[in-house]
Amino acid sequence: MKFITKSLVRCAPRLGVLKDIDNEHSLSIETPLAMLYTRGGSIPHITHEVYQICCKDPQIIQIPVVSTYQFQDAMEEYDGSISEFVGMKSCISCVTVQDPGDLTQPGHHYKDYVPLWTRSGKILLNSDKYMDIIESFKPDMYYLLSDGDTNVASAQKRVTKAVDNTIHFVNKCLERHKNSTILQNAFVMAPITGGYCLRSRKRCLDELKSKELIDGFLIDGLHNNGPEVEFLTFDEIKDVIDLVVKDAPDNKLLSVQGCWNPVTIIKMVQKGIDVFDTSYCYIVTERSSALTFSMDKDSNLQGYEINLRQLRYADDFQPILPGCECLTCTKHSRGYIYHLVAVQELLGSLLLTIHNIHHFMKFFEKIRHCIAEGTLSELEKLVAEQFDEYQDEIMQGKEKKLNDENEARECLRLRNHPTLEILIRKRKVGVAIVNKAVLQDQGILMSSCDC
């Protein structure tokens, strides 16, 4: 496999293609792209049969070792690759270390080892053990082992240690890769760590960018994964992105992991980042929401995101996003999905996942189209307006909830009503909100109460 970019301009959006992929179908995939996020080799909430119905185009599946570590014994006896083992033979496999959709526990560091928190507990991974896993998985592409346990609050001592460990891991892994007959055609991605210290980032990149076996770079150590990544702003990571993009060889694939929101993704694409993942779709689905932001300024704006747990959608018989061609929107209504979510049916999460992944993939198609047309800044402005409006609504809702609860507790203080305290604690009044009108309906406060 090799990466070919159509632009040699640094710190600018670029189109590229992954070609000569070593599988039966001789696939080629355009970049920028989003890898399909998996857990245990499966897309959360979706079976392989449903995936085949929904996704016709070739995709790259992201397979974290932290959720597939227990596959090693079986894979050592299996002749095929990890993508065949998990039932997704038509997909290109990319093995990563950590799970971008789940918070990586910080700390627990040991010399020459990386801690992984698997379903069976903590395990310690060194370069040799990691490469044993990679050789048994036989992936099309993989990330080298790294110490990415840094974030914006990391101390300089931790950052320096992370860089030292990463350089050591990469050198050891490359030795194994060079001598491996199984991995000769695998696409190798090297991690660039160093937290938010530009000097440490540059030291790590300078040590690794001259390695001949490296085909691309992962900008690692920006966060500890999980839902909190959604709220990291581009301004916080801009200097790190700029440094890596400027100093990295222009023919190398550049990747980031994490649940980045669409606005931040567009800004990173504008700097030259090529590969992301769909873990953002996973966290949106987990909060029973659906992505509805518009990518066309001429279309009717539906809002950035809707939460199907809200009562307003109980009698709404239009699709999640009018005009969307996904299986969910062509067959089912908002009201039906509200019912599924309300009674905790598994089908609810499945339908939301189908829509969110479809919408996210269309988003990347739009990004590639805008790069070709030179209109990416217009797309950024359109999506940012919807995202900012959605964030304002969320903040206003939180403020209203806090004010209503404070008001109810003040009523309790004045009237010392024990039943009211129970209702507040158990959230039995209203939708997790206690206010005067509801309390009056419950008969706890008289209509004339002015407390």
CSV table of C-alpha atoms in Angstrom, one decimal:
chain,number,residue,atom,x,y,z
A,1,MET,CA,0.0,0.0,0.0
A,2,LYS,CA,1.2,3.5,-0.7
A,3,PHE,CA,-0.1,7.0,-0.2
A,4,ILE,CA,-0.2,9.5,-3.1
A,5,THR,CA,-1.1,13.1,-2.5
A,6,LYS,CA,-2.2,15.5,-5.2
A,7,SER,CA,-0.8,18.6,-3.5
A,8,LEU,CA,2.7,19.4,-2.2
A,9,VAL,CA,1.6,22.6,-0.4
A,10,ARG,CA,2.2,22.5,3.3
A,11,CYS,CA,-0.4,23.5,5.9
A,12,ALA,CA,-3.2,23.4,3.3
A,13,PRO,CA,-6.0,21.1,2.5
A,14,ARG,CA,-5.0,18.3,0.2
A,15,LEU,CA,-6.6,15.4,-1.7
A,16,GLY,CA,-4.8,12.1,-1.8
A,17,VAL,CA,-5.4,8.4,-2.4
A,18,LEU,CA,-4.3,5.1,-0.8
A,19,LYS,CA,-3.4,2.8,-3.6
A,20,ASP,CA,-2.0,-0.7,-4.3
A,21,ILE,CA,-3.7,-2.1,-1.3
A,22,ASP,CA,-2.7,-5.8,-0.9
A,23,ASN,CA,-6.0,-7.6,-1.0
A,24,GLU,CA,-8.2,-9.4,-3.5
A,25,HIS,CA,-10.0,-6.3,-4.8
A,26,SER,CA,-7.1,-3.9,-5.5
A,27,LEU,CA,-8.9,-1.1,-3.8
A,28,SER,CA,-8.0,2.6,-3.7
A,29,ILE,CA,-9.4,5.0,-1.2
A,30,GLU,CA,-9.5,8.8,-1.4
A,31,THR,CA,-8.4,11.0,1.5
A,32,PRO,CA,-9.3,12.9,3.6
A,33,LEU,CA,-11.2,10.0,5.1
A,34,ALA,CA,-12.7,8.6,8.3
A,35,MET,CA,-11.9,5.1,9.4
A,36,LEU,CA,-14.8,3.1,10.8
A,37,TYR,CA,-14.5,2.9,14.6
A,38,THR,CA,-14.8,-0.6,16.0
A,39,ARG,CA,-14.8,-2.3,19.4
A,40,GLY,CA,-13.8,-5.9,19.5
A,41,GLY,CA,-13.6,-5.9,15.7
A,42,SER,CA,-17.3,-4.8,15.3
A,43,ILE,CA,-18.9,-1.5,14.7
A,44,PRO,CA,-20.8,-0.7,18.0
A,45,HIS,CA,-24.5,-1.7,17.7
A,46,ILE,CA,-24.2,-2.9,14.0
A,47,THR,CA,-23.8,-6.5,12.9
A,48,HIS,CA,-21.8,-7.4,9.8
A,49,GLU,CA,-24.9,-8.1,7.8
A,50,VAL,CA,-26.3,-4.7,8.5
A,51,TYR,CA,-23.0,-3.1,7.7
A,52,GLN,CA,-23.0,-4.8,4.2
A,53,ILE,CA,-26.5,-3.4,3.5
A,54,CYS,CA,-25.5,0.2,4.6
A,55,CYS,CA,-22.0,0.6,3.3
A,56,LYS,CA,-21.3,-0.3,-0.3
A,57,ASP,CA,-18.0,1.6,-0.7
A,58,PRO,CA,-14.6,0.2,0.5
A,59,GLN,CA,-13.7,1.4,4.0
A,60,ILE,CA,-10.9,1.2,6.5
A,61,ILE,CA,-11.8,-0.3,9.9
A,62,GLN,CA,-10.0,0.9,12.9
A,63,ILE,CA,-9.2,-2.0,15.3
A,64,PRO,CA,-7.8,-1.0,18.7
A,65,VAL,CA,-5.6,-3.6,20.4
A,66,VAL,CA,-7.1,-2.6,23.8
A,67,SER,CA,-10.4,-4.2,22.7
A,68,THR,CA,-9.0,-7.1,20.7
A,69,TYR,CA,-6.1,-8.2,22.8
A,70,GLN,CA,-7.9,-11.5,23.6
A,71,PHE,CA,-7.9,-12.4,19.9
A,72,GLN,CA,-4.2,-13.1,19.8
A,73,ASP,CA,-4.3,-16.8,20.7
A,74,ALA,CA,-6.9,-17.5,18.1
A,75,MET,CA,-5.3,-15.4,15.5
A,76,GLU,CA,-2.0,-17.3,15.9
A,77,GLU,CA,-3.8,-20.4,14.7
A,78,TYR,CA,-5.8,-18.6,12.0
A,79,ASP,CA,-4.4,-18.3,8.5
A,80,GLY,CA,-6.3,-15.2,7.5
A,81,SER,CA,-6.1,-11.5,8.5
A,82,ILE,CA,-7.9,-9.7,11.3
A,83,SER,CA,-10.4,-8.2,8.9
A,84,GLU,CA,-11.4,-11.8,7.8
A,85,PHE,CA,-11.5,-13.0,11.4
A,86,VAL,CA,-14.0,-10.4,12.4
A,87,GLY,CA,-16.1,-11.0,9.3
A,88,MET,CA,-15.3,-7.8,7.4
A,89,LYS,CA,-13.1,-9.3,4.7
A,90,SER,CA,-14.0,-6.5,2.2
A,91,CYS,CA,-12.6,-3.8,4.5
A,92,ILE,CA,-9.0,-2.6,5.0
A,93,SER,CA,-7.8,-3.2,8.5
A,94,CYS,CA,-5.8,-0.6,10.6
A,95,VAL,CA,-4.7,-1.7,14.0
A,96,THR,CA,-4.3,1.0,16.7
A,97,VAL,CA,-3.2,0.9,20.3
A,98,GLN,CA,-5.8,2.7,22.3
A,99,ASP,CA,-9.6,3.0,21.9
A,100,PRO,CA,-10.4,6.6,20.8
A,101,GLY,CA,-14.0,6.3,22.0
A,102,ASP,CA,-13.2,5.4,25.5
A,103,LEU,CA,-11.3,7.3,28.2
A,104,THR,CA,-7.8,6.0,28.5
A,105,GLN,CA,-6.8,5.8,32.2
A,106,PRO,CA,-3.8,8.0,32.8
A,107,GLY,CA,-0.8,7.0,34.9
A,108,HIS,CA,0.4,3.5,35.8
A,109,HIS,CA,3.7,3.9,33.9
A,110,TYR,CA,6.4,1.4,33.8
A,111,LYS,CA,9.8,1.5,32.0
A,112,ASP,CA,9.6,0.1,28.5
A,113,TYR,CA,5.9,-0.8,28.9
A,114,VAL,CA,2.6,0.7,28.0
A,115,PRO,CA,-0.4,-0.1,30.2
A,116,LEU,CA,-3.6,-1.3,28.4
A,117,TRP,CA,-6.9,-1.5,30.3
A,118,THR,CA,-8.7,-4.4,28.6
A,119,ARG,CA,-11.9,-6.1,29.6
A,120,SER,CA,-9.8,-8.6,31.5
A,121,GLY,CA,-7.9,-5.9,33.5
A,122,LYS,CA,-4.6,-4.1,33.1
A,123,ILE,CA,-1.9,-5.6,30.9
A,124,LEU,CA,1.6,-4.3,30.2
A,125,LEU,CA,2.7,-4.1,26.5
A,126,ASN,CA,6.3,-3.8,25.3
A,127,SER,CA,7.6,-3.6,21.7
A,128,ASP,CA,8.1,-7.3,21.3
A,129,LYS,CA,4.7,-8.3,22.7
A,130,TYR,CA,3.0,-5.6,20.6
A,131,MET,CA,4.7,-6.8,17.4
A,132,ASP,CA,3.7,-10.4,18.2
A,133,ILE,CA,0.1,-9.2,18.2
A,134,ILE,CA,0.5,-7.3,15.0
A,135,GLU,CA,2.1,-10.3,13.2
A,136,SER,CA,-0.7,-12.5,14.3
A,137,PHE,CA,-3.4,-10.0,13.2
A,138,LYS,CA,-1.7,-9.4,9.8
A,139,PRO,CA,-3.3,-6.0,9.2
A,140,ASP,CA,-3.1,-3.9,6.0
A,141,MET,CA,-1.9,-0.9,8.1
A,142,TYR,CA,-1.0,-0.3,11.7
A,143,TYR,CA,0.3,2.3,14.2
A,144,LEU,CA,3.5,1.6,16.0
A,145,LEU,CA,3.5,1.4,19.8
A,146,SER,CA,3.7,4.7,21.6
A,147,ASP,CA,3.4,6.4,25.0
A,148,GLY,CA,0.6,8.8,24.2
A,149,ASP,CA,-0.5,9.4,27.9
A,150,THR,CA,-0.3,13.2,27.7
A,151,ASN,CA,-2.8,16.0,27.5
A,152,VAL,CA,-2.9,19.8,27.9
A,153,ALA,CA,-2.3,19.5,31.6
A,154,SER,CA,0.7,17.1,31.5
A,155,ALA,CA,3.9,18.1,33.3
A,156,GLN,CA,7.1,18.6,31.4
A,157,LYS,CA,8.6,15.5,33.1
A,158,ARG,CA,5.8,13.3,31.8
A,159,VAL,CA,6.0,14.8,28.3
A,160,THR,CA,9.8,14.2,28.1
A,161,LYS,CA,9.3,10.6,29.3
A,162,ALA,CA,6.6,10.1,26.7
A,163,VAL,CA,8.9,11.2,23.9
A,164,ASP,CA,11.8,9.0,25.1
A,165,ASN,CA,9.5,6.0,25.4
A,166,THR,CA,7.9,6.5,22.0
A,167,ILE,CA,11.3,6.8,20.2
A,168,HIS,CA,12.4,3.6,21.9
A,169,PHE,CA,9.2,1.8,21.1
A,170,VAL,CA,9.3,2.9,17.4
A,171,ASN,CA,12.9,1.8,16.9
A,172,LYS,CA,12.3,-1.6,18.4
A,173,CYS,CA,9.1,-2.1,16.4
A,174,LEU,CA,10.8,-1.1,13.1
A,175,GLU,CA,13.5,-3.7,13.7
A,176,ARG,CA,10.8,-6.4,14.0
A,177,HIS,CA,8.9,-5.0,11.0
A,178,LYS,CA,12.1,-5.1,8.9
A,179,ASN,CA,12.7,-8.7,9.7
A,180,SER,CA,9.1,-9.9,9.4
A,181,THR,CA,8.0,-11.6,6.2
A,182,ILE,CA,4.3,-11.3,7.2
A,183,LEU,CA,4.4,-7.5,7.5
A,184,GLN,CA,6.4,-6.7,4.4
A,185,ASN,CA,3.4,-5.1,2.6
A,186,ALA,CA,1.9,-3.4,5.7
A,187,PHE,CA,1.5,0.4,5.8
A,188,VAL,CA,3.3,1.7,8.9
A,189,MET,CA,2.3,4.8,10.8
A,190,ALA,CA,4.7,6.2,13.4
A,191,PRO,CA,3.3,8.2,16.4
A,192,ILE,CA,4.6,11.7,17.1
A,193,THR,CA,4.2,12.4,20.8
A,194,GLY,CA,5.2,15.3,23.1
A,195,GLY,CA,2.0,16.7,24.5
A,196,TYR,CA,1.6,20.4,23.9
A,197,CYS,CA,5.4,21.1,24.2
A,198,LEU,CA,6.5,22.2,20.7
A,199,ARG,CA,10.2,21.5,21.5
A,200,SER,CA,9.4,17.9,22.5
A,201,ARG,CA,7.2,17.4,19.5
A,202,LYS,CA,10.0,18.6,17.2
A,203,ARG,CA,12.5,16.3,18.9
A,204,CYS,CA,10.2,13.3,18.4
A,205,LEU,CA,9.5,14.1,14.8
A,206,ASP,CA,13.2,14.8,14.0
A,207,GLU,CA,14.1,11.4,15.4
A,208,LEU,CA,11.5,9.5,13.3
A,209,LYS,CA,10.9,11.3,10.0
A,210,SER,CA,14.1,10.0,8.4
A,211,LYS,CA,13.1,6.3,9.0
A,212,GLU,CA,12.6,4.7,5.6
A,213,LEU,CA,10.0,2.1,6.7
A,214,ILE,CA,7.5,4.8,7.9
A,215,ASP,CA,4.7,5.6,5.6
A,216,GLY,CA,2.8,8.1,7.7
A,217,PHE,CA,2.5,9.8,11.1
A,218,LEU,CA,0.0,9.8,13.9
A,219,ILE,CA,-0.2,13.0,15.9
A,220,ASP,CA,-0.6,11.3,19.3
A,221,GLY,CA,-0.8,12.6,22.9
A,222,LEU,CA,-3.2,15.5,22.4
A,223,HIS,CA,-5.7,14.0,24.8
A,224,ASN,CA,-6.7,10.8,26.8
A,225,ASN,CA,-9.5,9.8,24.3
A,226,GLY,CA,-13.2,9.6,25.2
A,227,PRO,CA,-16.1,12.0,24.9
A,228,GLU,CA,-14.2,15.0,26.2
A,229,VAL,CA,-12.3,15.3,23.0
A,230,GLU,CA,-15.4,16.7,21.4
A,231,PHE,CA,-15.0,19.9,23.3
A,232,LEU,CA,-11.3,20.5,22.5
A,233,THR,CA,-11.1,23.6,20.4
A,234,PHE,CA,-8.8,23.9,17.4
A,235,ASP,CA,-7.0,26.9,18.9
A,236,GLU,CA,-5.8,24.6,21.7
A,237,ILE,CA,-4.1,22.2,19.3
A,238,LYS,CA,-3.3,24.5,16.4
A,239,ASP,CA,0.4,25.1,17.3
A,240,VAL,CA,1.1,21.3,17.5
A,241,ILE,CA,-0.7,20.6,14.3
A,242,ASP,CA,1.2,23.4,12.5
A,243,LEU,CA,4.6,22.2,13.7
A,244,VAL,CA,4.0,18.5,12.7
A,245,VAL,CA,2.5,19.4,9.3
A,246,LYS,CA,5.3,21.8,8.4
A,247,ASP,CA,8.2,19.5,9.5
A,248,ALA,CA,6.8,16.2,8.3
A,249,PRO,CA,7.8,15.0,4.8
A,250,ASP,CA,5.0,16.1,2.4
A,251,ASN,CA,4.5,12.6,1.0
A,252,LYS,CA,3.5,11.0,4.3
A,253,LEU,CA,0.0,10.3,5.4
A,254,LEU,CA,-1.0,12.4,8.5
A,255,SER,CA,-3.5,11.1,11.0
A,256,VAL,CA,-5.2,12.0,14.3
A,257,GLN,CA,-7.5,9.9,16.5
A,258,GLY,CA,-10.4,10.9,18.7
A,259,CYS,CA,-14.0,12.1,18.9
A,260,TRP,CA,-13.3,15.4,17.2
A,261,ASN,CA,-16.4,17.5,16.3
A,262,PRO,CA,-17.0,18.4,12.6
A,263,VAL,CA,-15.8,22.0,13.0
A,264,THR,CA,-12.4,21.0,14.4
A,265,ILE,CA,-12.1,18.3,11.7
A,266,ILE,CA,-12.6,20.8,8.9
A,267,LYS,CA,-9.9,23.1,10.5
A,268,MET,CA,-7.5,20.2,10.7
A,269,VAL,CA,-8.2,19.2,7.1
A,270,GLN,CA,-7.4,22.8,6.2
A,271,LYS,CA,-4.0,22.3,7.8
A,272,GLY,CA,-3.3,19.1,5.8
A,273,ILE,CA,-4.5,16.2,8.1
A,274,ASP,CA,-5.7,13.2,6.1
A,275,VAL,CA,-7.2,10.5,8.4
A,276,PHE,CA,-9.7,10.6,11.2
A,277,ASP,CA,-12.2,8.1,12.6
A,278,THR,CA,-15.9,7.7,13.4
A,279,SER,CA,-15.7,7.5,17.2
A,280,TYR,CA,-17.6,10.8,17.2
A,281,CYS,CA,-20.6,9.0,15.8
A,282,TYR,CA,-20.4,6.5,18.6
A,283,ILE,CA,-20.5,9.1,21.4
A,284,VAL,CA,-23.4,10.9,19.6
A,285,THR,CA,-25.3,7.6,19.4
A,286,GLU,CA,-24.6,6.9,23.1
A,287,ARG,CA,-26.4,10.1,24.1
A,288,SER,CA,-29.4,9.0,21.9
A,289,SER,CA,-28.8,11.8,19.4
A,290,ALA,CA,-28.6,12.1,15.6
A,291,LEU,CA,-26.4,14.4,13.5
A,292,THR,CA,-28.6,16.7,11.4
A,293,PHE,CA,-26.2,19.5,10.5
A,294,SER,CA,-26.5,20.8,6.9
A,295,MET,CA,-23.7,20.7,4.4
A,296,ASP,CA,-25.4,22.7,1.8
A,297,LYS,CA,-26.3,26.4,2.4
A,298,ASP,CA,-29.3,26.1,0.1
A,299,SER,CA,-31.0,23.3,2.1
A,300,ASN,CA,-33.4,23.8,5.0
A,301,LEU,CA,-31.4,23.9,8.2
A,302,GLN,CA,-32.6,21.3,10.7
A,303,GLY,CA,-30.2,22.2,13.5
A,304,TYR,CA,-26.8,20.6,14.3
A,305,GLU,CA,-28.0,17.7,16.3
A,306,ILE,CA,-31.3,16.4,17.7
A,307,ASN,CA,-31.8,14.2,20.8
A,308,LEU,CA,-34.4,11.5,20.2
A,309,ARG,CA,-35.1,11.2,24.0
A,310,GLN,CA,-36.9,14.5,24.0
A,311,LEU,CA,-40.7,14.3,24.2
A,312,ARG,CA,-41.1,16.7,21.3
A,313,TYR,CA,-40.3,13.9,18.9
A,314,ALA,CA,-42.9,11.4,20.2
A,315,ASP,CA,-45.4,12.4,17.5
A,316,ASP,CA,-42.9,13.5,14.9
A,317,PHE,CA,-43.4,11.3,11.8
A,318,GLN,CA,-40.8,12.8,9.6
A,319,PRO,CA,-37.4,11.1,9.1
A,320,ILE,CA,-34.4,12.1,11.3
A,321,LEU,CA,-33.1,14.3,8.4
A,322,PRO,CA,-35.4,14.9,5.5
A,323,GLY,CA,-33.6,14.1,2.2
A,324,CYS,CA,-31.1,11.7,3.9
A,325,GLU,CA,-30.7,8.5,1.9
A,326,CYS,CA,-29.6,6.2,4.8
A,327,LEU,CA,-31.6,3.1,5.7
A,328,THR,CA,-32.8,4.7,8.9
A,329,CYS,CA,-34.3,7.8,7.3
A,330,THR,CA,-35.8,6.0,4.3
A,331,LYS,CA,-37.6,3.5,6.5
A,332,HIS,CA,-38.3,5.0,9.9
A,333,SER,CA,-39.5,8.2,11.6
A,334,ARG,CA,-38.3,10.3,14.5
A,335,GLY,CA,-41.4,9.2,16.6
A,336,TYR,CA,-40.6,5.5,16.1
A,337,ILE,CA,-37.0,6.0,17.1
A,338,TYR,CA,-38.1,8.0,20.1
A,339,HIS,CA,-40.2,5.0,21.2
A,340,LEU,CA,-37.3,2.6,20.7
A,341,VAL,CA,-35.0,4.9,22.8
A,342,ALA,CA,-37.6,5.5,25.5
A,343,VAL,CA,-38.1,1.7,26.1
A,344,GLN,CA,-34.4,1.0,25.7
A,345,GLU,CA,-34.8,-1.3,22.6
A,346,LEU,CA,-31.5,-2.3,21.0
A,347,LEU,CA,-32.9,-1.3,17.6
A,348,GLY,CA,-32.9,2.3,18.6
A,349,SER,CA,-29.1,2.5,19.0
A,350,LEU,CA,-28.7,0.5,15.8
A,351,LEU,CA,-30.8,2.9,13.7
A,352,LEU,CA,-29.1,5.9,15.2
A,353,THR,CA,-25.7,4.4,14.4
A,354,ILE,CA,-26.6,3.8,10.8
A,355,HIS,CA,-27.7,7.4,10.3
A,356,ASN,CA,-24.8,8.9,12.2
A,357,ILE,CA,-22.2,7.0,10.3
A,358,HIS,CA,-23.9,7.6,6.9
A,359,HIS,CA,-24.1,11.3,7.7
A,360,PHE,CA,-20.5,11.5,8.8
A,361,MET,CA,-19.3,9.7,5.7
A,362,LYS,CA,-21.3,12.1,3.5
A,363,PHE,CA,-19.6,14.9,5.5
A,364,PHE,CA,-16.2,13.6,4.4
A,365,GLU,CA,-17.4,13.3,0.8
A,366,LYS,CA,-18.4,16.9,1.0
A,367,ILE,CA,-15.0,17.9,2.4
A,368,ARG,CA,-13.2,16.2,-0.6
A,369,HIS,CA,-15.6,17.9,-3.0
A,370,CYS,CA,-15.0,21.3,-1.4
A,371,ILE,CA,-11.2,20.9,-1.5
A,372,ALA,CA,-11.5,20.1,-5.2
A,373,GLU,CA,-13.7,23.1,-5.7
A,374,GLY,CA,-11.8,25.5,-3.4
A,375,THR,CA,-14.9,26.1,-1.2
A,376,LEU,CA,-13.8,24.4,2.1
A,377,SER,CA,-13.9,27.7,4.0
A,378,GLU,CA,-17.6,28.1,3.1
A,379,LEU,CA,-18.4,24.7,4.4
A,380,GLU,CA,-16.5,25.5,7.6
A,381,LYS,CA,-18.5,28.7,8.1
A,382,LEU,CA,-21.8,26.9,7.5
A,383,VAL,CA,-21.1,24.0,9.9
A,384,ALA,CA,-19.6,26.3,12.6
A,385,GLU,CA,-22.7,28.4,12.7
A,386,GLN,CA,-24.9,25.4,13.3
A,387,PHE,CA,-22.5,24.0,15.9
A,388,ASP,CA,-22.2,27.3,17.8
A,389,GLU,CA,-26.0,27.7,17.8
A,390,TYR,CA,-26.4,24.1,19.2
A,391,GLN,CA,-23.8,24.8,21.9
A,392,ASP,CA,-25.6,28.0,22.9
A,393,GLU,CA,-28.9,26.0,23.2
A,394,ILE,CA,-27.2,23.4,25.4
A,395,MET,CA,-25.7,26.1,27.7
A,396,GLN,CA,-29.0,27.9,28.0
A,397,GLY,CA,-30.7,24.6,28.9
A,398,LYS,CA,-28.2,23.9,31.6
A,399,GLU,CA,-28.6,27.4,33.1
A,400,LYS,CA,-32.4,27.0,33.1
A,401,LYS,CA,-32.2,23.6,34.7
A,402,LEU,CA,-29.8,25.0,37.4
A,403,ASN,CA,-32.0,28.0,38.1
A,404,ASP,CA,-35.2,25.9,38.3
A,405,GLU,CA,-33.6,23.4,40.7
A,406,ASN,CA,-32.2,26.3,42.9
A,407,GLU,CA,-35.6,27.9,42.9
A,408,ALA,CA,-37.2,24.6,44.0
A,409,ARG,CA,-34.7,24.1,46.8
A,410,GLU,CA,-35.4,27.6,48.0
A,411,CYS,CA,-39.0,26.7,48.2
A,412,LEU,CA,-38.0,23.7,50.3
A,413,ARG,CA,-35.9,25.8,52.6
A,414,LEU,CA,-38.8,28.2,53.2
A,415,ARG,CA,-41.5,25.6,53.6
A,416,ASN,CA,-39.4,22.6,54.9
A,417,HIS,CA,-41.5,20.1,52.8
A,418,PRO,CA,-40.1,16.5,53.0
A,419,THR,CA,-42.0,15.2,50.0
A,420,LEU,CA,-40.4,17.9,47.8
A,421,GLU,CA,-36.9,17.0,48.9
A,422,ILE,CA,-37.6,13.3,47.9
A,423,LEU,CA,-38.9,14.4,44.5
A,424,ILE,CA,-35.9,16.6,43.9
A,425,ARG,CA,-33.5,13.8,44.8
A,426,LYS,CA,-35.2,11.2,42.7
A,427,ARG,CA,-35.9,13.5,39.8
A,428,LYS,CA,-39.5,12.4,39.8
A,429,VAL,CA,-40.9,15.8,39.0
A,430,GLY,CA,-40.7,16.8,35.3
A,431,VAL,CA,-37.8,15.8,33.1
A,432,ALA,CA,-35.0,16.1,35.7
A,433,ILE,CA,-36.2,19.6,36.5
A,434,VAL,CA,-38.2,21.0,39.4
A,435,ASN,CA,-40.1,24.2,38.9
A,436,LYS,CA,-43.1,26.0,40.3
A,437,ALA,CA,-45.6,25.0,37.8
A,438,VAL,CA,-44.9,21.3,38.2
A,439,LEU,CA,-44.9,21.5,42.0
A,440,GLN,CA,-48.3,23.2,41.8
A,441,ASP,CA,-49.5,20.3,39.6
A,442,GLN,CA,-48.2,17.8,42.2
A,443,GLY,CA,-50.2,19.7,44.9
A,444,ILE,CA,-47.1,20.4,46.9
A,445,LEU,CA,-47.2,24.2,46.4
A,446,MET,CA,-50.4,26.3,46.3
A,447,SER,CA,-51.0,28.4,43.2
A,448,SER,CA,-50.8,31.5,45.4
A,449,CYS,CA,-47.3,30.6,46.7
A,450,ASP,CA,-44.9,33.4,45.8
A,451,CYS,CA,-41.7,31.8,47.2
